[in-house]
Short mmCIF file of C-alpha atoms in Angstrom, two decimals:
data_model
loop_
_atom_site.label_atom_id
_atom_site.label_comp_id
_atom_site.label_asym_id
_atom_site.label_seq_id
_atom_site.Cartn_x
_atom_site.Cartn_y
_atom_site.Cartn_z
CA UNK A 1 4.21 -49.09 192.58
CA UNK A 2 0.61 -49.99 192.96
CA UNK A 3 -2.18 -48.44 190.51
CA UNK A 4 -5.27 -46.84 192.05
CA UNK A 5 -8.16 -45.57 190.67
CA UNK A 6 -9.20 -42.40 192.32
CA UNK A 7 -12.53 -39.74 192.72
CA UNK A 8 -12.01 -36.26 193.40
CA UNK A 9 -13.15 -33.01 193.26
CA UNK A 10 -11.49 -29.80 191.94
CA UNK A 11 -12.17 -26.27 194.07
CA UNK A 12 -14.92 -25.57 191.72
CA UNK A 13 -16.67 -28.33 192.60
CA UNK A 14 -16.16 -31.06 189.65
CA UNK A 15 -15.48 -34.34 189.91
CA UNK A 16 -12.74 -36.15 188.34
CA UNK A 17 -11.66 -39.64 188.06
CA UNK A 18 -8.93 -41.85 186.93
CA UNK A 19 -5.79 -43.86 187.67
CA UNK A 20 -2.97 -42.69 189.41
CA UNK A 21 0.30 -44.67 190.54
CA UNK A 22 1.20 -44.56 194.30
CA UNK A 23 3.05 -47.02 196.70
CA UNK A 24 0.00 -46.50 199.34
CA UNK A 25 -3.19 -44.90 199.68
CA UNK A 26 -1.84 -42.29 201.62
CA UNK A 27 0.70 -41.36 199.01
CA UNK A 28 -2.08 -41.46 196.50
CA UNK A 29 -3.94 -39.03 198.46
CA UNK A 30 -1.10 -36.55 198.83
CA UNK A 31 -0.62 -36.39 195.63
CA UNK A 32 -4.32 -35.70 194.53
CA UNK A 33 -4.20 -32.87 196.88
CA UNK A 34 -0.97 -31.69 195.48
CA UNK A 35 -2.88 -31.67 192.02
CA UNK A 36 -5.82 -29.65 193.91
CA UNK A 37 -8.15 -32.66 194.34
CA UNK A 38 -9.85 -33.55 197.12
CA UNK A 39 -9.98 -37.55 196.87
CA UNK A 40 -13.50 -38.89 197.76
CA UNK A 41 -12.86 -42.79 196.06
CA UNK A 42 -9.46 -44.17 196.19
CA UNK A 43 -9.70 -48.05 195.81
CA UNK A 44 -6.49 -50.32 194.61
CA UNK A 45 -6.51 -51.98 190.82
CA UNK A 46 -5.31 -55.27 190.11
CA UNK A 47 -3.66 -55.22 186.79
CA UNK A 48 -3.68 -59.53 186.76
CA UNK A 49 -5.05 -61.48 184.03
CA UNK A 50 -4.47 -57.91 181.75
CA UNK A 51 -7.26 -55.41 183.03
CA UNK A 52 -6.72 -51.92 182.62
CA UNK A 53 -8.15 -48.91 184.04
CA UNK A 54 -10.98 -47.27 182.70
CA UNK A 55 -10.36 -44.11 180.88
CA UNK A 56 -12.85 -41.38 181.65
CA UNK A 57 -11.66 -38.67 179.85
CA UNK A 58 -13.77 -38.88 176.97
CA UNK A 59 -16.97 -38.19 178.72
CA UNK A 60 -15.89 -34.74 179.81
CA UNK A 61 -14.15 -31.88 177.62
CA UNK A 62 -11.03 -30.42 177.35
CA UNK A 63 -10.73 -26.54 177.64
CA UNK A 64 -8.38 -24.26 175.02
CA UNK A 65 -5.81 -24.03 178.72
CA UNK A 66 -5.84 -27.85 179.36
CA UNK A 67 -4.44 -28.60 176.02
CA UNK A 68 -2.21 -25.60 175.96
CA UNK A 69 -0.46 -26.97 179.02
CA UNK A 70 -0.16 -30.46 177.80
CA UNK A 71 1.37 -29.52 174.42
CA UNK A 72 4.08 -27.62 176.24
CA UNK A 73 5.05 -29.91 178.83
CA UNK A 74 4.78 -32.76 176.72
CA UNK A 75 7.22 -30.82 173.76
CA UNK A 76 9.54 -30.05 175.82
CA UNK A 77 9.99 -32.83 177.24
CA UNK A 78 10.65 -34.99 174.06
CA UNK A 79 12.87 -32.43 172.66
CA UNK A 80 15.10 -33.10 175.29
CA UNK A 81 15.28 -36.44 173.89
CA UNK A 82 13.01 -38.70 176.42
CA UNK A 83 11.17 -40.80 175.02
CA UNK A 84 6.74 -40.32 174.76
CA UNK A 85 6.78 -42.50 178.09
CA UNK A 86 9.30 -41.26 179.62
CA UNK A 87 8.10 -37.44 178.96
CA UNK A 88 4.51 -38.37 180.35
CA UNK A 89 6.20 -39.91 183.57
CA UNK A 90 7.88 -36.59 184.03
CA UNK A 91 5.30 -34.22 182.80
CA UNK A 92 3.20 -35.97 185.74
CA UNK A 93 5.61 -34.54 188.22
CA UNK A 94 5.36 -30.90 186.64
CA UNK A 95 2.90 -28.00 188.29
CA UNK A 96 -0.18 -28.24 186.07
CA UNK A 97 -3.72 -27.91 186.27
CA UNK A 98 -5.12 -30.72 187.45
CA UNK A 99 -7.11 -31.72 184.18
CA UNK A 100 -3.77 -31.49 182.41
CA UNK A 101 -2.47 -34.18 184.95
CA UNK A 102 -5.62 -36.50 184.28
CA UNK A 103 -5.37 -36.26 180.59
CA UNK A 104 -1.20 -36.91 180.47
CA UNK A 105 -2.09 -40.18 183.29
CA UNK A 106 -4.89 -41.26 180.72
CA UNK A 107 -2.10 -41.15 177.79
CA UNK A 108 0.31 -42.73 179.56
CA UNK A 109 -1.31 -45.60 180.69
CA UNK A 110 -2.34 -45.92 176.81
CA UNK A 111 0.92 -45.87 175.98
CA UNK A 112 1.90 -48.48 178.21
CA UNK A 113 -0.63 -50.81 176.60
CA UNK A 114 -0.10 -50.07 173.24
CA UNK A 115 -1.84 -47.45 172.07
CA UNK A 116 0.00 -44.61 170.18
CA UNK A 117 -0.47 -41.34 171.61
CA UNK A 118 -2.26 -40.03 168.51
CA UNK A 119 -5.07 -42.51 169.09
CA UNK A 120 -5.46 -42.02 173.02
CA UNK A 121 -5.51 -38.37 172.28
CA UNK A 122 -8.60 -38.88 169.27
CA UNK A 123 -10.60 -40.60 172.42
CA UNK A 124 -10.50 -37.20 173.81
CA UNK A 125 -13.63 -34.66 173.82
CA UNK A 126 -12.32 -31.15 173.12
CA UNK A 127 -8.87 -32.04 171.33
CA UNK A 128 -9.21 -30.77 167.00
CA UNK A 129 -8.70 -33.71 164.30
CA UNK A 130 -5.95 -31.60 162.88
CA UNK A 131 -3.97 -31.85 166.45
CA UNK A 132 -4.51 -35.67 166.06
CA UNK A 133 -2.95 -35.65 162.97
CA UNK A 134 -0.23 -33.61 163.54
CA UNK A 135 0.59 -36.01 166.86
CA UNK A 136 0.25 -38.95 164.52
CA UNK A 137 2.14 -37.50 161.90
CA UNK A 138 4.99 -36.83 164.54
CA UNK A 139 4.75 -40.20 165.35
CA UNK A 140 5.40 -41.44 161.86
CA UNK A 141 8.34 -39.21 161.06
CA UNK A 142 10.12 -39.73 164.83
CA UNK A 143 9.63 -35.80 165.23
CA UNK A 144 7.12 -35.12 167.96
CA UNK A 145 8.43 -33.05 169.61
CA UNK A 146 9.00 -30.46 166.78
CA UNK A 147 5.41 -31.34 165.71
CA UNK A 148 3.68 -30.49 169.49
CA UNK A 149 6.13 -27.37 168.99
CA UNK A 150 4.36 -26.55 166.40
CA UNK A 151 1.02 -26.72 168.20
CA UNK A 152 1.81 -25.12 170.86
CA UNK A 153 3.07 -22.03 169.20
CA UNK A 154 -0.11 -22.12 167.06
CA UNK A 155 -2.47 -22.79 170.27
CA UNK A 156 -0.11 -20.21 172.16
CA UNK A 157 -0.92 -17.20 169.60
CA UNK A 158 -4.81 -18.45 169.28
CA UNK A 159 -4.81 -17.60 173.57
CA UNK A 160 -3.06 -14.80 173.06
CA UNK A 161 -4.79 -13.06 170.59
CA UNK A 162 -8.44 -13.66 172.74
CA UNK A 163 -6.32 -12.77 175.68
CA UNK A 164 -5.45 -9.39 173.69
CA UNK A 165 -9.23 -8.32 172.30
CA UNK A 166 -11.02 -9.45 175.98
CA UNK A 167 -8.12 -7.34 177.55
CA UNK A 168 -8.57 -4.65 175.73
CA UNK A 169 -12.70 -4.49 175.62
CA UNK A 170 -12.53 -4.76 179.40
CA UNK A 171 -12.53 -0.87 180.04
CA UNK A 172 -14.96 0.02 177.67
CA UNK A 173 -17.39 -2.23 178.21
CA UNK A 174 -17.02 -0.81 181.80
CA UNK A 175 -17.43 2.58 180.69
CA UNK A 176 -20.36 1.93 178.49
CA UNK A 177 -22.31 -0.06 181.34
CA UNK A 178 -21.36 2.72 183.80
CA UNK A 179 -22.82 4.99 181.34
CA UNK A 180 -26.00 2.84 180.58
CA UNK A 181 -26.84 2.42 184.26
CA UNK A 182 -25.96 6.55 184.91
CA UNK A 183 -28.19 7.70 182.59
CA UNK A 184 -30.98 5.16 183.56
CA UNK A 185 -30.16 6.80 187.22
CA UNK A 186 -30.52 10.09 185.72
CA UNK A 187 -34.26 9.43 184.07
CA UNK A 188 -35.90 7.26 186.56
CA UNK A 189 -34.55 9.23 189.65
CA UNK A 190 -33.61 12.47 189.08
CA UNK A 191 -36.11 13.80 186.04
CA UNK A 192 -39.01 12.93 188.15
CA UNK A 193 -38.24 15.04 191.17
CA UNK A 194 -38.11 18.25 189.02
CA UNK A 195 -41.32 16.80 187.48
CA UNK A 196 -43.16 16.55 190.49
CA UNK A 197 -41.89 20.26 191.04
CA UNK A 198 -43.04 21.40 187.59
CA UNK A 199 -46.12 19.79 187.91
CA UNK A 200 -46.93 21.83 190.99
CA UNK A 201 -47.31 24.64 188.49
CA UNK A 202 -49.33 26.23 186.31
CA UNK A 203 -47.38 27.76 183.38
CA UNK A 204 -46.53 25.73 179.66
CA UNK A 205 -43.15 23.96 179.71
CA UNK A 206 -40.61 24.81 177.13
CA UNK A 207 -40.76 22.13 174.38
CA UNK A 208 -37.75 20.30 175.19
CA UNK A 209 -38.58 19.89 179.11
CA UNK A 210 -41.72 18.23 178.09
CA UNK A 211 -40.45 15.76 176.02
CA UNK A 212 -37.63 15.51 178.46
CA UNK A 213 -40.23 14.88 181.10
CA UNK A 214 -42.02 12.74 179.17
CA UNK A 215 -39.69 10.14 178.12
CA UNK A 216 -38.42 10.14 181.68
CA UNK A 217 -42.30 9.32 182.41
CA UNK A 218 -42.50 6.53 180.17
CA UNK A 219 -39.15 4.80 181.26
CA UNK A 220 -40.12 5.21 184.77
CA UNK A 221 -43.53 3.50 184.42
CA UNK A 222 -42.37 0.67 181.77
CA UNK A 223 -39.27 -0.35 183.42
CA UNK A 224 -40.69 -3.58 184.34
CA UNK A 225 -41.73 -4.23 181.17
CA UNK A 226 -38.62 -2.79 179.31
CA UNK A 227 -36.40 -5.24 181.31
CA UNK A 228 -38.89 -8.18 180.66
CA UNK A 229 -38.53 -7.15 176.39
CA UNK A 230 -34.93 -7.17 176.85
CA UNK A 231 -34.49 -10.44 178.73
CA UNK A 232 -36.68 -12.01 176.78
CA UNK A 233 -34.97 -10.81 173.32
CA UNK A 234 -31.63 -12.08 175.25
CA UNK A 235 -32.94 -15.82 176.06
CA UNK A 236 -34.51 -15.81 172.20
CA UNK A 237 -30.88 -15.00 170.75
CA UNK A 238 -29.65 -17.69 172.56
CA UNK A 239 -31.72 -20.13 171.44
CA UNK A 240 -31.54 -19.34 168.49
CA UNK A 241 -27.62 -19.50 168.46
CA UNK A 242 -28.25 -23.12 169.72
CA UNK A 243 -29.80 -24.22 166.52
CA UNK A 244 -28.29 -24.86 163.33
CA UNK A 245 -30.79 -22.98 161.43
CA UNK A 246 -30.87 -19.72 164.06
CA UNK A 247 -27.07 -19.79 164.18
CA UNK A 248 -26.78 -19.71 160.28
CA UNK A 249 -28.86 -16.69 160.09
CA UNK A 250 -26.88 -15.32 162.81
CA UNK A 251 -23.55 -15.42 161.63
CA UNK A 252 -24.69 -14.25 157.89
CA UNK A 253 -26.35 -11.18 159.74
CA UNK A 254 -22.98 -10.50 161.44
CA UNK A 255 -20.55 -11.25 158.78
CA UNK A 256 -22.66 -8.83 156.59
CA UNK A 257 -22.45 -6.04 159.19
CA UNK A 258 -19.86 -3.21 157.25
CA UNK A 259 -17.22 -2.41 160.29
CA UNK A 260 -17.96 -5.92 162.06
CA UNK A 261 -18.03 -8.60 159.81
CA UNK A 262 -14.32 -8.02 157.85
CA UNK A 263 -12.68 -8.02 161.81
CA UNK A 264 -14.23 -11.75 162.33
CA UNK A 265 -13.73 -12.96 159.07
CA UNK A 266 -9.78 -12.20 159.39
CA UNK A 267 -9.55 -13.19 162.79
CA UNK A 268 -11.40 -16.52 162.19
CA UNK A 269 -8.82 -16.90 158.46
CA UNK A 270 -5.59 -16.32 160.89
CA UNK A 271 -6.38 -18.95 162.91
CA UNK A 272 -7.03 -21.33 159.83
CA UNK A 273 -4.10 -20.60 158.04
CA UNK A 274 -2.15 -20.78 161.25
CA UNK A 275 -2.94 -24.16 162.38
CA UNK A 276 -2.92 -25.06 158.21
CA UNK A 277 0.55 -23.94 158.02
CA UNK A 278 1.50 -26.64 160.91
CA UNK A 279 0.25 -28.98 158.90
CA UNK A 280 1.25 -28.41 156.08
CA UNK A 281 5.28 -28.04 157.67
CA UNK A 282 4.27 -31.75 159.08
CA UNK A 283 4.22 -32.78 155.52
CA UNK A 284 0.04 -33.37 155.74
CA UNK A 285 -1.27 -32.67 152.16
CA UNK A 286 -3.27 -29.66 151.96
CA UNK A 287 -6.46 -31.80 150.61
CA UNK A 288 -5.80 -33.29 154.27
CA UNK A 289 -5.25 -30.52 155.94
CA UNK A 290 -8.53 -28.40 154.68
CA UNK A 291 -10.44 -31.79 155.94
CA UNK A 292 -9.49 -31.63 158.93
CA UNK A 293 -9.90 -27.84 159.36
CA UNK A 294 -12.97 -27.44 158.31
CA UNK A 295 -14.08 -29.11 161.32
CA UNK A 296 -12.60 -26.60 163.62
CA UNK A 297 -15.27 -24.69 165.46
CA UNK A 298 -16.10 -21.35 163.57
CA UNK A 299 -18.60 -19.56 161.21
CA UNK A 300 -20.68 -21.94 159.51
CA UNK A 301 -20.34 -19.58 156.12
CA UNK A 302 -16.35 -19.88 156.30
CA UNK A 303 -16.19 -24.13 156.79
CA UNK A 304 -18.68 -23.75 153.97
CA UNK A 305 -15.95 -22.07 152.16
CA UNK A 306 -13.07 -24.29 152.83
CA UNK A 307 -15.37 -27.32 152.09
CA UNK A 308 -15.78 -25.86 148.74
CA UNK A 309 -11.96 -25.23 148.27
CA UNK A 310 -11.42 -28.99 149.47
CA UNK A 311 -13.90 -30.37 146.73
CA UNK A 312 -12.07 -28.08 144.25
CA UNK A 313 -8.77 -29.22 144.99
CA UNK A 314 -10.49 -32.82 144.63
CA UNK A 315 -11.44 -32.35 141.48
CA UNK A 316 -8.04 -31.52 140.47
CA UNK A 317 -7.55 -27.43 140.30
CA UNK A 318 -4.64 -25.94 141.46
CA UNK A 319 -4.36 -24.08 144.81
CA UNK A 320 -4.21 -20.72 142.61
CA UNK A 321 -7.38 -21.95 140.54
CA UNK A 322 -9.52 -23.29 143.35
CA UNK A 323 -9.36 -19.82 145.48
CA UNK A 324 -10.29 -17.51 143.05
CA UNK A 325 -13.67 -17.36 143.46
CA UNK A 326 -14.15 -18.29 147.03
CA UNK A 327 -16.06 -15.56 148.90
CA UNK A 328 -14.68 -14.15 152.18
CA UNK A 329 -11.14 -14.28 150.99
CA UNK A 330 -9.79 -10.69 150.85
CA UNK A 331 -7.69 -9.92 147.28
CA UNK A 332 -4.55 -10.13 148.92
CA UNK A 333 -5.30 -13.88 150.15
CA UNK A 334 -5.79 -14.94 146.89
CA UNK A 335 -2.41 -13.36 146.15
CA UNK A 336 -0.48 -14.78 149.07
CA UNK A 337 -1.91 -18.53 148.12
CA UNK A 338 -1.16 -18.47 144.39
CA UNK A 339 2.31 -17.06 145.36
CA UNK A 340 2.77 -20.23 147.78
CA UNK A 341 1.70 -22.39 144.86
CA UNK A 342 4.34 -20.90 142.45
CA UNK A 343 7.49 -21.00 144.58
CA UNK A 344 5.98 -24.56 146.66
CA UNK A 345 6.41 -23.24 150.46
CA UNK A 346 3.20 -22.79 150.92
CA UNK A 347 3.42 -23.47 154.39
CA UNK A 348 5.73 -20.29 154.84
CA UNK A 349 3.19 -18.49 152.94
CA UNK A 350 0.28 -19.48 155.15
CA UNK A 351 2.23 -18.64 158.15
CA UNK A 352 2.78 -15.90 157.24
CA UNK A 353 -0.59 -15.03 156.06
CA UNK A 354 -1.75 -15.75 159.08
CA UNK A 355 1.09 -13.02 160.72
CA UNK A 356 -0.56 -10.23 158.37
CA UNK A 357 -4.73 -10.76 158.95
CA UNK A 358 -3.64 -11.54 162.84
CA UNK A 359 -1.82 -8.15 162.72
CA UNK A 360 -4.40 -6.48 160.89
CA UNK A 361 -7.11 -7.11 163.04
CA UNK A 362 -5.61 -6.77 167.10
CA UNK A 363 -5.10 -3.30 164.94
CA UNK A 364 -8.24 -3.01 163.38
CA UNK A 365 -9.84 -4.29 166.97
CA UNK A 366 -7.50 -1.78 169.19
CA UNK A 367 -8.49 0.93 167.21
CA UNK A 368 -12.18 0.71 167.11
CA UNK A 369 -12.32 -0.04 171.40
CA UNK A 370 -10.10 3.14 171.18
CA UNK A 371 -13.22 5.41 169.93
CA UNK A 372 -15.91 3.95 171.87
CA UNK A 373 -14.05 5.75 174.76
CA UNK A 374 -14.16 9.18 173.41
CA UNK A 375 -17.86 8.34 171.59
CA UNK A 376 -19.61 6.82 175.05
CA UNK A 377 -17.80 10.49 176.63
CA UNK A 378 -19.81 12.51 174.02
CA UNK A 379 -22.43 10.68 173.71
CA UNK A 380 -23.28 11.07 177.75
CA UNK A 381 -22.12 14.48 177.36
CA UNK A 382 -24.67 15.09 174.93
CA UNK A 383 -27.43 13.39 176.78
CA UNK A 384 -26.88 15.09 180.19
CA UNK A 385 -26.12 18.64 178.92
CA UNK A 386 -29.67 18.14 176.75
CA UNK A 387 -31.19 17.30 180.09
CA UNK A 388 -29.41 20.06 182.11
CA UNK A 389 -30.67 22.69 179.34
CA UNK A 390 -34.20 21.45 178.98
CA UNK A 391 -34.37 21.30 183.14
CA UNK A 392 -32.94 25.12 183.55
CA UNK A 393 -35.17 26.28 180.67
CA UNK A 394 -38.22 25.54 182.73
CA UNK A 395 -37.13 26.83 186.04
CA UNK A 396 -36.28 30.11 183.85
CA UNK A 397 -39.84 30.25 182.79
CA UNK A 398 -40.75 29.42 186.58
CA UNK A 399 -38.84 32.29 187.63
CA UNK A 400 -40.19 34.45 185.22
CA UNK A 401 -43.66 34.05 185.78
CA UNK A 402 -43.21 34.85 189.27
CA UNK A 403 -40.83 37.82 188.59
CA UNK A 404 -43.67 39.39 186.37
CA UNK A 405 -46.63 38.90 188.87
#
């Protein structure tokens, strides 16, 4: 078959190019659109004199689902005992997203010219250092496909876990914007058509109907300006999130926050000591393995911490030793990694470490979206009984006063 370098565009819009293998142009073309690419360059390449395509995947990233896909095809695959070629051949023929199927044509046209698969894979934007070791690792021992196992199950239970806390926030979230934006209804539409009535006449207003009336006065007449504070506090957050300094203070503000701060910190030490346990069962030393951690995306404050438990380990203190004085790490962490360094399975131990703080925040998590259910219920309850009371109260006095004269 004839290579071809091809242009496309996805249905959102982006455009994605690289080689593809096809007897014709018209073959080439079905299957883009098969992959859900719309071809807009397809032009033949001449492999003479030993030119090679142009990889482009390193100028774009790779998303948490693109890699998920590729580890599982690709560790199946070589489980079943085909070899890394033969496995990327196949995995091309699978139903995957589309960047999955540009990123396994990259590698195995790398393959094909020499490179290991570790090394295409580390030209990547988006793929960890610690998944490039584990694939070169795998490489090493003959085992990859027990190795991109390994990934995948750690990648797998990353997903799912997100999956799990954005499920369960969905409803309320809804039920706290549908309360936000009822209330807001309630003062800036309703309140001022019994104040134009009250105003009308003459008699004093009980206490509670004029400060009713009059914060329903001042959010009517500053809404503009209320929105324009809050937008602008919104855009400043964000910038500062997007520099290193801003973000620091961020994440120290959040960490420090009582009820908030221990949920992230366990969430973010499962994942580490998940995808530290995989490399640790690849037989990567755990000096190794914190180095190439630490560069996983996360709070600033925790790489901080592993950094320090890397230079520790350097400077030749034992696992036990080096941990006890870290900050972040809960008691029972401590416990759970000197008990790994006694009995040597430390991977076990790290896995499952990483079981427990996973467990103990989706339960931590579940529970605390459970109350702001019944809280944003009271809470409005509060608010529009308040309002109902302070509203009747007047048109009692109203009703008096013209009862009496």
């Amino acid at each position: 078959m004839a290579d071809w370098i091809y242009q496309g565009i996805d249905a959102r819009g982006r455009l994605f190019t690289g080689p593809i293998e096809a007897a014709d142009a018209d073959e080439a073309a079905h299957r883009l659109q098969q992959q859900g690419l719309l071809t807009t360059r397809l032009v033949p390449h001449t492999q003479a004199g030993g030119t090679s395509p142009v990889r482009h995947h390193g100028r774009r990233r790779i998303d948490r689902a693109t890699l998920l896909a590729f580890t599982d095809a690709l560790s199946g695959l070589l489980r079943a005992g085909l070899t890394i070629e033969q496995s990327l051949t196949v995995a091309l023929t699978l139903s995957l997203p589309p960047a999955a199927h540009l990123l396994i044509a990259d590698a195995r046209h790398d393959v094909r010219a020499g490179i290991s698969l570790s090394e295409s894979l580390a030209q990547v934007d988006g793929i960890p250092t610690y998944y490039v070791s584990l694939v070169h690792n795998g490489e090493l021992t003959g085992d990859l496909g027990a190795m991109l196992a390994r990934l995948q199950k750690a990648i797998a239970r990353s997903a799912e876990i997100r999956a799990g806390i954005l499920n369960a926030a969905i409803y309320p979230a809804l039920l706290v914007v549908v309360m936000l934006l009822s209330l807001l209804f309630l003062f800036i539409d309703v309140v001022p058509r019994f104040a134009a009535m009250f105003a009308r006449s003459s008699i004093r207003l009980p206490a509670a109907t004029r400060a009713l009336l009059a914060v329903a006065t001042f959010l009517h007449r500053n809404m503009m300006g209320l929105s324009s504070g809050v937008l602008a506090s919104i855009i400043l957050l964000m910038g500062a999130w997007r520099s290193p300094g801003g973000r620091a203070s961020l994440e120290r503000l959040v960490l420090h926050i009582p009820a908030l701060g221990p949920i992230i910190v366990s969430l973010e030490l499962g994942r580490v000591f998940r995808t530290m346990a995989a490399l640790l069962a690849a037989g990567i030393p755990l000096t190794q393995a914190l180095t190439n951690i630490w560069a996983l995306p996360g709070p600033g404050t925790l790489r901080s911490m592993l950094h320090t438990w890397h230079e520790r380990l350097v400077a030749g203190e034992s696992p036990a030793q080096s941990v006890a004085s870290l900050p972040l790490l809960p008691a029972f962490v401590r416990q759970f990694i000197a008990m790994g360094n006694e009995t040597g399975r430390m991977d076990d131990v790290l896995s499952a470490l990483a079981d427990r703080l996973e467990h103990d925040t989706d339960r931590a998590i579940h529970r605390a979206l459970s109350l702001v259910e019944p809280a944003a219920i009271l809470v409005m309850g509060l608010i529009v009984g308040a309002v109902v009371v302070s509203i009747l109260a007047a048109v009692f006095a109203l009703n008096t006063v013209h009862i009496s004269t």
